[in-house]
């Protein structure tokens, strides 16, 4: 069983400017410090003309988790996230993401796309969360998808503030 993850955000800046912010090491460290939970980390940061490879660690504090999830994690929900971005011919960027959830037999993976849209840009995330636990896997997938959606919303708000500062 799997649960779909979708997320869309619009930006008042062109895709190239949004991309530069999303892959900037200082931006990522500040975002993790503000939103990454306990012990966040930027584990890999490789950006060049061919694109970007990023590995980050986030966590959701145990007090925000339902008991069905705490039973497996015992503590915070720790998300290890790997992202890639590649420039697209003609403008914009395509990417992938993979997330493993420590303590749970589950993963999330999918695609991400950043494109110019009128005078701004749009990001679109499409993927799946899968938790292979009999009887309660679907419930846990729902919690994970909800938490990831909340995290992506918070990350977008953080990025908007940074872009507004110039």
XYZ file of N, CA, C and O in Angstrom:
664
model
N 0.845 -1.177 0.000
C 0.000 0.000 0.000
C 0.889 1.238 0.000
O 1.934 1.267 0.617
N 0.449 2.266 -0.710
C 1.188 3.525 -0.787
C 0.209 4.682 -0.690
O -0.966 4.539 -0.988
N 0.746 5.812 -0.330
C -0.060 7.028 -0.280
C 0.637 8.090 -1.112
O 1.846 8.286 -0.995
N -0.129 8.780 -1.933
C 0.432 9.790 -2.831
C 0.764 11.068 -2.078
O 0.018 11.502 -1.201
N 1.876 11.679 -2.467
C 2.318 12.977 -1.950
C 2.283 13.952 -3.120
O 2.902 13.693 -4.157
N 1.569 15.055 -2.961
C 1.606 16.120 -3.966
C 1.754 17.444 -3.227
O 1.248 17.612 -2.118
N 2.463 18.337 -3.862
C 2.668 19.665 -3.267
C 2.953 20.637 -4.402
O 3.679 20.303 -5.340
N 2.377 21.817 -4.302
C 2.586 22.845 -5.325
C 2.792 24.183 -4.624
O 2.089 24.485 -3.661
N 3.751 24.935 -5.108
C 4.007 26.270 -4.561
C 4.277 27.227 -5.707
O 4.925 26.857 -6.693
N 3.773 28.449 -5.577
C 4.054 29.481 -6.570
C 4.991 30.508 -5.951
O 5.008 30.714 -4.733
N 5.761 31.141 -6.818
C 6.802 32.070 -6.384
C 6.710 33.365 -7.175
O 6.355 33.350 -8.351
N 7.058 34.468 -6.541
C 7.092 35.779 -7.191
C 8.480 36.091 -7.743
O 8.851 37.252 -7.848
N 9.211 35.073 -8.065
C 10.562 35.215 -8.616
C 10.727 34.175 -9.721
O 10.038 33.154 -9.717
N 11.633 34.421 -10.669
C 11.852 33.444 -11.737
C 12.478 32.155 -11.195
O 13.109 32.131 -10.137
N 12.301 31.071 -11.946
C 12.783 29.750 -11.530
C 14.270 29.759 -11.206
O 14.697 29.147 -10.222
N 15.066 30.449 -11.995
C 16.516 30.469 -11.770
C 16.851 31.062 -10.394
O 17.727 30.559 -9.689
N 16.141 32.109 -9.995
C 16.370 32.731 -8.694
C 15.894 31.821 -7.549
O 16.563 31.699 -6.526
N 14.745 31.179 -7.729
C 14.231 30.253 -6.712
C 15.185 29.076 -6.555
O 15.534 28.685 -5.437
N 15.638 28.523 -7.673
C 16.587 27.407 -7.636
C 17.857 27.803 -6.886
O 18.322 27.059 -6.013
N 18.414 28.957 -7.212
C 19.648 29.405 -6.550
C 19.445 29.455 -5.037
O 20.344 29.085 -4.269
N 18.280 29.880 -4.604
C 17.996 29.945 -3.171
C 17.830 28.542 -2.581
O 18.366 28.226 -1.520
N 17.083 27.685 -3.279
C 16.794 26.337 -2.768
C 18.034 25.474 -2.590
O 18.038 24.565 -1.765
N 19.082 25.734 -3.374
C 20.289 24.907 -3.285
C 21.445 25.612 -2.592
O 22.540 25.047 -2.491
N 21.223 26.829 -2.102
C 22.265 27.583 -1.407
C 22.547 26.959 -0.032
O 21.619 26.721 0.755
N 23.788 26.701 0.270
C 24.161 26.035 1.530
C 23.741 26.846 2.755
O 23.243 26.277 3.741
N 23.930 28.176 2.726
C 23.521 28.998 3.868
C 22.013 28.931 4.077
O 21.531 28.820 5.201
N 21.279 29.002 2.983
C 19.820 28.886 3.051
C 19.422 27.547 3.695
O 18.587 27.509 4.600
N 20.020 26.474 3.212
C 19.678 25.145 3.725
C 20.006 25.008 5.210
O 19.205 24.476 5.985
N 21.160 25.501 5.625
C 21.529 25.418 7.047
C 20.577 26.234 7.927
O 20.164 25.781 8.986
N 20.248 27.454 7.477
C 19.313 28.284 8.246
C 17.924 27.652 8.298
O 17.255 27.673 9.328
N 17.484 27.103 7.180
C 16.169 26.445 7.132
C 16.134 25.242 8.072
O 15.178 25.045 8.810
N 17.194 24.457 8.055
C 17.259 23.297 8.955
C 17.286 23.742 10.412
O 16.640 23.117 11.262
N 18.023 24.801 10.711
C 18.087 25.289 12.096
C 16.706 25.718 12.583
O 16.344 25.487 13.742
N 15.925 26.323 11.694
C 14.596 26.803 12.075
C 13.540 25.704 12.047
O 12.659 25.653 12.901
N 13.619 24.795 11.079
C 12.520 23.856 10.838
C 12.890 22.386 10.980
O 12.007 21.536 10.877
N 14.154 22.089 11.208
C 14.624 20.706 11.116
C 14.430 19.842 12.335
O 14.854 18.696 12.342
N 13.811 20.358 13.400
C 13.612 19.546 14.594
C 14.913 19.372 15.355
O 15.823 20.206 15.284
N 15.031 18.263 16.084
C 16.225 17.966 16.875
C 17.326 17.406 15.988
O 17.081 16.517 15.187
N 18.527 17.910 16.142
C 19.716 17.404 15.449
C 19.611 17.411 13.918
O 19.927 16.424 13.269
N 19.171 18.521 13.309
C 19.128 18.566 11.846
C 20.533 18.703 11.280
O 21.449 19.148 11.971
N 20.702 18.319 10.016
C 22.035 18.421 9.418
C 21.954 18.487 7.902
O 21.100 17.844 7.284
N 22.853 19.263 7.320
C 23.105 19.242 5.886
C 24.256 18.261 5.701
O 25.394 18.553 6.047
N 23.948 17.082 5.198
C 24.927 15.995 5.123
C 25.712 15.978 3.818
O 26.824 15.464 3.774
N 25.122 16.507 2.755
C 25.814 16.585 1.461
C 25.289 17.806 0.729
O 24.084 18.078 0.722
N 26.211 18.539 0.118
C 25.853 19.712 -0.654
C 26.808 19.787 -1.834
O 27.973 20.142 -1.676
N 26.329 19.386 -3.011
C 27.149 19.424 -4.221
C 26.347 20.138 -5.306
O 25.305 19.641 -5.742
N 26.816 21.314 -5.695
C 26.124 22.119 -6.703
C 27.141 22.539 -7.747
O 28.209 23.058 -7.414
N 26.816 22.294 -9.016
C 27.651 22.755 -10.121
C 26.752 23.001 -11.326
O 25.522 22.974 -11.203
N 27.340 23.223 -12.487
C 26.550 23.538 -13.683
C 25.621 22.409 -14.108
O 24.644 22.649 -14.819
N 25.924 21.176 -13.685
C 25.076 20.049 -14.083
C 23.893 19.843 -13.130
O 23.043 18.995 -13.382
N 23.848 20.602 -12.028
C 22.723 20.476 -11.112
C 23.170 20.437 -9.661
O 24.217 20.957 -9.299
N 22.342 19.789 -8.835
C 22.606 19.758 -7.395
C 22.272 18.387 -6.818
O 21.333 17.720 -7.269
N 23.055 17.991 -5.823
C 22.791 16.800 -4.995
C 22.827 17.256 -3.550
O 23.826 17.826 -3.093
N 21.745 16.991 -2.842
C 21.619 17.437 -1.459
C 21.179 16.274 -0.592
O 20.335 15.473 -1.002
N 21.756 16.172 0.610
C 21.271 15.211 1.617
C 21.074 15.977 2.909
O 21.965 16.688 3.366
N 19.871 15.834 3.476
C 19.521 16.545 4.693
C 18.904 15.588 5.700
O 18.316 14.578 5.311
N 19.020 15.941 6.955
C 18.357 15.177 8.024
C 17.430 16.124 8.774
O 17.836 17.195 9.203
N 16.167 15.722 8.888
C 15.149 16.468 9.627
C 14.595 15.539 10.693
O 14.726 14.325 10.598
N 13.880 16.105 11.647
C 13.123 15.255 12.557
C 11.841 15.950 12.979
O 11.742 17.171 12.942
N 10.868 15.135 13.338
C 9.617 15.616 13.911
C 9.643 15.175 15.364
O 9.742 13.968 15.646
N 9.613 16.114 16.313
C 9.689 15.744 17.730
C 8.592 14.758 18.131
O 7.460 14.835 17.654
N 8.961 13.822 18.985
C 8.088 12.724 19.388
C 6.754 13.226 19.931
O 5.722 12.585 19.726
N 6.745 14.384 20.592
C 5.493 14.871 21.186
C 4.442 15.235 20.140
O 3.271 15.369 20.459
N 4.839 15.373 18.875
C 3.890 15.685 17.812
C 3.425 14.448 17.056
O 2.672 14.566 16.089
N 3.873 13.282 17.484
C 3.559 12.043 16.775
C 2.459 11.248 17.481
O 2.454 11.153 18.713
N 1.555 10.637 16.707
C 0.566 9.766 17.340
C 1.220 8.491 17.857
O 2.306 8.090 17.408
N 0.551 7.835 18.767
C 1.126 6.648 19.415
C 1.454 5.541 18.426
O 2.421 4.811 18.626
N 0.695 5.406 17.343
C 0.973 4.342 16.380
C 2.360 4.517 15.755
O 3.041 3.539 15.452
N 2.813 5.757 15.597
C 4.144 6.010 15.039
C 5.206 5.862 16.129
O 6.252 5.248 15.905
N 4.930 6.389 17.314
C 5.903 6.296 18.425
C 6.222 4.851 18.762
O 7.326 4.546 19.194
N 5.266 3.969 18.550
C 5.488 2.554 18.848
C 6.661 2.004 18.029
O 7.401 1.147 18.473
N 6.847 2.541 16.814
C 7.926 2.057 15.951
C 9.199 2.875 16.089
O 10.296 2.337 16.019
N 9.054 4.180 16.249
C 10.251 5.031 16.297
C 10.826 5.127 17.701
O 12.030 5.291 17.859
N 9.959 5.062 18.716
C 10.411 5.171 20.097
C 10.842 6.576 20.478
O 10.966 6.902 21.639
N 11.069 7.419 19.504
C 11.564 8.768 19.741
C 11.128 9.628 18.567
O 10.144 9.320 17.909
N 11.885 10.673 18.273
C 11.553 11.553 17.161
C 11.462 10.773 15.852
O 12.142 9.757 15.666
N 10.644 11.282 14.932
C 10.565 10.743 13.582
C 11.697 11.390 12.797
O 11.683 12.612 12.570
N 12.717 10.624 12.421
C 13.895 11.168 11.738
C 13.793 10.849 10.255
O 13.625 9.689 9.858
N 13.875 11.904 9.450
C 13.766 11.786 8.002
C 15.119 12.081 7.369
O 15.665 13.167 7.567
N 15.647 11.136 6.630
C 16.871 11.335 5.855
C 16.443 11.561 4.411
O 15.820 10.697 3.794
N 16.769 12.737 3.889
C 16.238 13.194 2.600
C 17.369 13.416 1.613
O 18.355 14.084 1.931
N 17.216 12.852 0.422
C 18.182 13.018 -0.658
C 17.444 13.658 -1.830
O 16.413 13.148 -2.265
N 17.956 14.788 -2.317
C 17.339 15.499 -3.434
C 18.347 15.683 -4.550
O 19.536 15.865 -4.297
N 17.857 15.663 -5.766
C 18.670 16.053 -6.918
C 17.898 17.091 -7.710
O 16.664 17.121 -7.692
N 18.633 17.947 -8.385
C 18.081 18.922 -9.317
C 18.968 18.943 -10.556
O 20.197 18.903 -10.433
N 18.337 19.021 -11.731
C 19.067 19.100 -12.991
C 18.440 20.199 -13.841
O 17.210 20.230 -13.975
N 19.269 21.089 -14.412
C 18.706 22.117 -15.298
C 18.022 21.455 -16.497
O 18.505 20.459 -17.036
N 16.897 22.025 -16.885
C 16.135 21.505 -18.020
C 16.446 22.376 -19.238
O 16.488 23.604 -19.141
N 16.654 21.762 -20.360
C 16.868 22.490 -21.608
C 15.658 23.397 -21.849
O 14.523 22.953 -21.776
N 15.904 24.657 -22.088
C 14.812 25.593 -22.306
C 14.370 26.308 -21.042
O 13.458 27.128 -21.076
N 14.970 25.981 -19.908
C 14.649 26.673 -18.657
C 13.960 25.781 -17.650
O 13.298 24.807 -17.999
N 14.153 26.101 -16.412
C 13.559 25.330 -15.325
C 14.467 24.196 -14.875
O 15.594 24.027 -15.376
N 13.962 23.409 -13.940
C 14.761 22.354 -13.308
C 13.871 21.148 -13.009
O 12.715 21.304 -12.611
N 14.423 19.968 -13.199
C 13.759 18.721 -12.823
C 14.551 18.085 -11.699
O 15.778 18.222 -11.639
N 13.854 17.369 -10.841
C 14.556 16.746 -9.736
C 13.872 15.489 -9.240
O 12.789 15.111 -9.700
N 14.537 14.875 -8.299
C 14.015 13.690 -7.630
C 14.201 13.882 -6.132
O 15.001 14.702 -5.688
N 13.450 13.110 -5.366
C 13.669 13.069 -3.929
C 13.437 11.652 -3.441
O 12.641 10.899 -3.998
N 14.189 11.294 -2.419
C 14.023 10.023 -1.714
C 14.162 10.313 -0.234
O 15.070 11.029 0.172
N 13.254 9.778 0.544
C 13.281 9.979 1.984
C 13.144 8.622 2.656
O 12.255 7.839 2.317
N 14.043 8.346 3.587
C 13.882 7.169 4.436
C 13.519 7.658 5.824
O 13.927 8.738 6.248
N 12.716 6.859 6.489
C 12.228 7.215 7.808
C 12.844 6.236 8.798
O 12.556 5.033 8.753
N 13.710 6.742 9.662
C 14.378 5.857 10.618
C 13.375 5.232 11.572
O 12.483 5.891 12.081
N 13.542 3.939 11.790
C 12.684 3.217 12.715
C 11.423 2.680 12.078
O 10.687 1.941 12.704
N 11.158 3.064 10.844
C 9.983 2.570 10.139
C 10.411 1.880 8.855
O 11.301 2.372 8.165
N 9.768 0.788 8.520
C 10.062 0.162 7.228
C 9.319 0.916 6.127
O 8.338 0.439 5.574
N 9.773 2.124 5.873
C 9.071 2.942 4.903
C 9.983 3.871 4.148
O 11.089 4.181 4.591
N 9.497 4.314 3.004
C 10.234 5.259 2.168
C 9.256 6.215 1.506
O 8.061 5.951 1.418
N 9.800 7.313 1.034
C 9.085 8.237 0.170
C 10.000 8.532 -1.001
O 11.210 8.653 -0.822
N 9.409 8.646 -2.166
C 10.211 8.998 -3.328
C 9.308 9.632 -4.369
O 8.090 9.455 -4.347
N 9.941 10.376 -5.267
C 9.168 10.994 -6.316
C 9.977 11.998 -7.096
O 11.203 11.985 -7.072
N 9.246 12.882 -7.772
C 9.863 13.877 -8.628
C 9.498 15.272 -8.139
O 8.496 15.471 -7.450
N 10.322 16.225 -8.517
C 10.055 17.631 -8.251
C 10.418 18.411 -9.511
O 11.308 18.019 -10.259
N 9.684 19.476 -9.731
C 9.853 20.267 -10.952
C 9.729 21.736 -10.582
O 8.825 22.119 -9.841
N 10.620 22.536 -11.096
C 10.616 23.989 -10.890
C 10.596 24.636 -12.263
O 11.482 24.377 -13.082
N 9.558 25.440 -12.525
C 9.384 26.027 -13.855
C 9.010 27.495 -13.740
O 8.346 27.904 -12.786
N 9.407 28.265 -14.764
C 8.925 29.638 -14.868
C 7.427 29.583 -15.126
O 6.921 28.669 -15.778
N 6.731 30.587 -14.584
C 5.278 30.623 -14.708
C 4.857 32.090 -14.713
O 4.796 32.708 -13.652
N 4.624 32.638 -15.914
C 4.312 34.063 -15.999
C 5.497 34.873 -15.523
O 6.620 34.659 -15.951
N 5.281 35.774 -14.568
C 6.361 36.585 -14.021
C 7.056 35.938 -12.844
O 7.938 36.529 -12.241
N 6.669 34.721 -12.487
C 7.264 34.033 -11.347
C 7.631 32.605 -11.695
O 8.067 32.319 -12.798
N 7.435 31.739 -10.723
C 7.780 30.329 -10.916
C 6.809 29.459 -10.124
O 6.055 29.943 -9.277
N 6.869 28.175 -10.393
C 6.056 27.206 -9.672
C 6.900 25.958 -9.406
O 7.708 25.559 -10.245
N 6.768 25.405 -8.209
C 7.369 24.104 -7.917
C 6.235 23.095 -7.755
O 5.177 23.409 -7.192
N 6.485 21.884 -8.244
C 5.512 20.801 -8.137
C 6.233 19.547 -7.672
O 7.260 19.167 -8.237
N 5.694 18.942 -6.645
C 6.241 17.711 -6.078
C 5.189 16.626 -6.253
O 4.008 16.837 -5.973
N 5.615 15.455 -6.712
C 4.708 14.329 -6.897
C 5.455 13.056 -6.502
O 6.547 12.802 -7.010
N 4.896 12.317 -5.571
C 5.570 11.099 -5.137
C 4.659 10.181 -4.369
O 3.430 10.336 -4.376
N 5.278 9.218 -3.694
C 4.555 8.227 -2.915
C 5.261 7.967 -1.604
O 6.491 7.970 -1.541
N 4.452 7.700 -0.584
C 4.965 7.239 0.709
C 4.488 5.807 0.890
O 3.313 5.503 0.673
N 5.397 4.943 1.279
C 5.067 3.539 1.499
C 5.616 3.110 2.849
O 6.804 3.304 3.128
N 4.752 2.554 3.684
C 5.159 2.006 4.977
C 4.659 0.574 5.029
O 3.453 0.322 5.014
N 5.587 -0.365 5.072
C 5.251 -1.787 5.017
C 5.085 -2.374 6.409
O 5.921 -3.138 6.888
N 3.984 -2.005 7.056
C 3.657 -2.536 8.375
C 2.232 -3.081 8.301
O 1.306 -2.306 8.022
N 2.050 -4.377 8.506
C 0.699 -4.938 8.432
C -0.262 -4.225 9.384
O 0.115 -3.817 10.483
N -1.481 -4.056 8.955
C -2.598 -3.506 9.719
C -2.538 -1.987 9.924
O -3.564 -1.352 9.869
N -1.390 -1.415 10.197
C -1.325 0.016 10.512
C -0.490 0.820 9.513
O -0.327 2.024 9.677
N 0.018 0.171 8.468
C 0.859 0.871 7.495
C 0.162 2.055 6.860
O 0.744 3.127 6.713
N -1.107 1.898 6.484
C -1.854 2.993 5.867
C -2.013 4.176 6.797
O -1.913 5.328 6.380
N -2.266 3.906 8.076
C -2.406 4.989 9.056
C -1.078 5.733 9.212
O -1.045 6.961 9.257
N 0.009 4.980 9.279
C 1.325 5.609 9.411
C 1.659 6.408 8.152
O 2.181 7.518 8.238
N 1.333 5.860 6.972
C 1.567 6.602 5.731
C 0.831 7.941 5.770
O 1.377 8.969 5.364
N -0.393 7.934 6.274
C -1.157 9.172 6.381
C -0.483 10.193 7.266
O -0.428 11.385 6.936
N 0.063 9.745 8.386
C 0.772 10.643 9.301
C 2.024 11.194 8.628
O 2.307 12.392 8.695
N 2.775 10.320 7.965
C 4.013 10.742 7.307
C 3.703 11.758 6.209
O 4.348 12.807 6.111
N 2.687 11.482 5.382
C 2.329 12.405 4.304
C 1.891 13.750 4.882
O 2.268 14.809 4.375
N 1.114 13.734 5.957
C 0.686 14.982 6.600
C 1.882 15.769 7.124
O 1.989 16.977 6.906
N 2.808 15.092 7.801
C 3.985 15.773 8.343
C 4.875 16.329 7.231
O 5.403 17.433 7.338
N 5.031 15.572 6.148
C 5.840 16.050 5.022
C 5.165 17.260 4.379
O 5.824 18.248 4.039
N 3.849 17.234 4.224
C 3.126 18.388 3.685
C 3.319 19.620 4.541
O 3.565 20.727 4.022
N 3.226 19.449 5.864
C 3.453 20.572 6.781
C 4.875 21.102 6.652
O 5.105 22.318 6.672
N 5.844 20.184 6.547
C 7.238 20.588 6.405
C 7.449 21.366 5.103
O 8.104 22.410 5.093
N 6.895 20.869 3.996
C 7.065 21.563 2.716
C 6.428 22.951 2.750
O 6.991 23.910 2.222
N 5.259 23.081 3.375
C 4.630 24.402 3.524
C 5.538 25.344 4.320
O 5.722 26.511 3.950
N 6.093 24.856 5.413
C 6.970 25.673 6.254
C 8.253 26.041 5.502
O 8.744 27.173 5.604
N 8.804 25.096 4.739
C 10.004 25.387 3.948
C 9.715 26.451 2.893
O 10.535 27.345 2.658
N 8.544 26.363 2.252
C 8.168 27.373 1.257
C 8.082 28.753 1.901
O 8.572 29.742 1.346
N 7.445 28.838 3.068
C 7.321 30.126 3.765
C 8.702 30.679 4.114
O 8.974 31.878 3.958
N 9.600 29.815 4.584
C 10.961 30.226 4.913
C 11.657 30.772 3.661
O 12.292 31.837 3.690
N 11.545 30.060 2.551
C 12.197 30.463 1.307
C 11.626 31.785 0.812
O 12.374 32.649 0.334
N 10.315 31.984 0.937
C 9.716 33.256 0.525
C 10.304 34.421 1.327
O 10.576 35.489 0.780
N 10.470 34.214 2.624
C 11.075 35.277 3.454
C 12.489 35.573 2.993
O 12.906 36.741 2.925
N 13.259 34.537 2.686
C 14.649 34.746 2.230
C 14.673 35.463 0.877
O 15.503 36.351 0.668
N 13.801 35.067 -0.034
C 13.761 35.714 -1.342
C 13.363 37.183 -1.224
O 13.890 38.038 -1.943
N 12.463 37.481 -0.293
C 12.010 38.858 -0.088
C 13.132 39.751 0.447
O 13.156 40.953 0.172
N 14.066 39.141 1.203
C 15.200 39.912 1.737
C 16.180 40.279 0.637
O 16.994 41.184 0.797
N 16.113 39.525 -0.462
C 17.016 39.806 -1.587
C 18.325 39.249 -1.350
O 19.360 39.368 -1.660
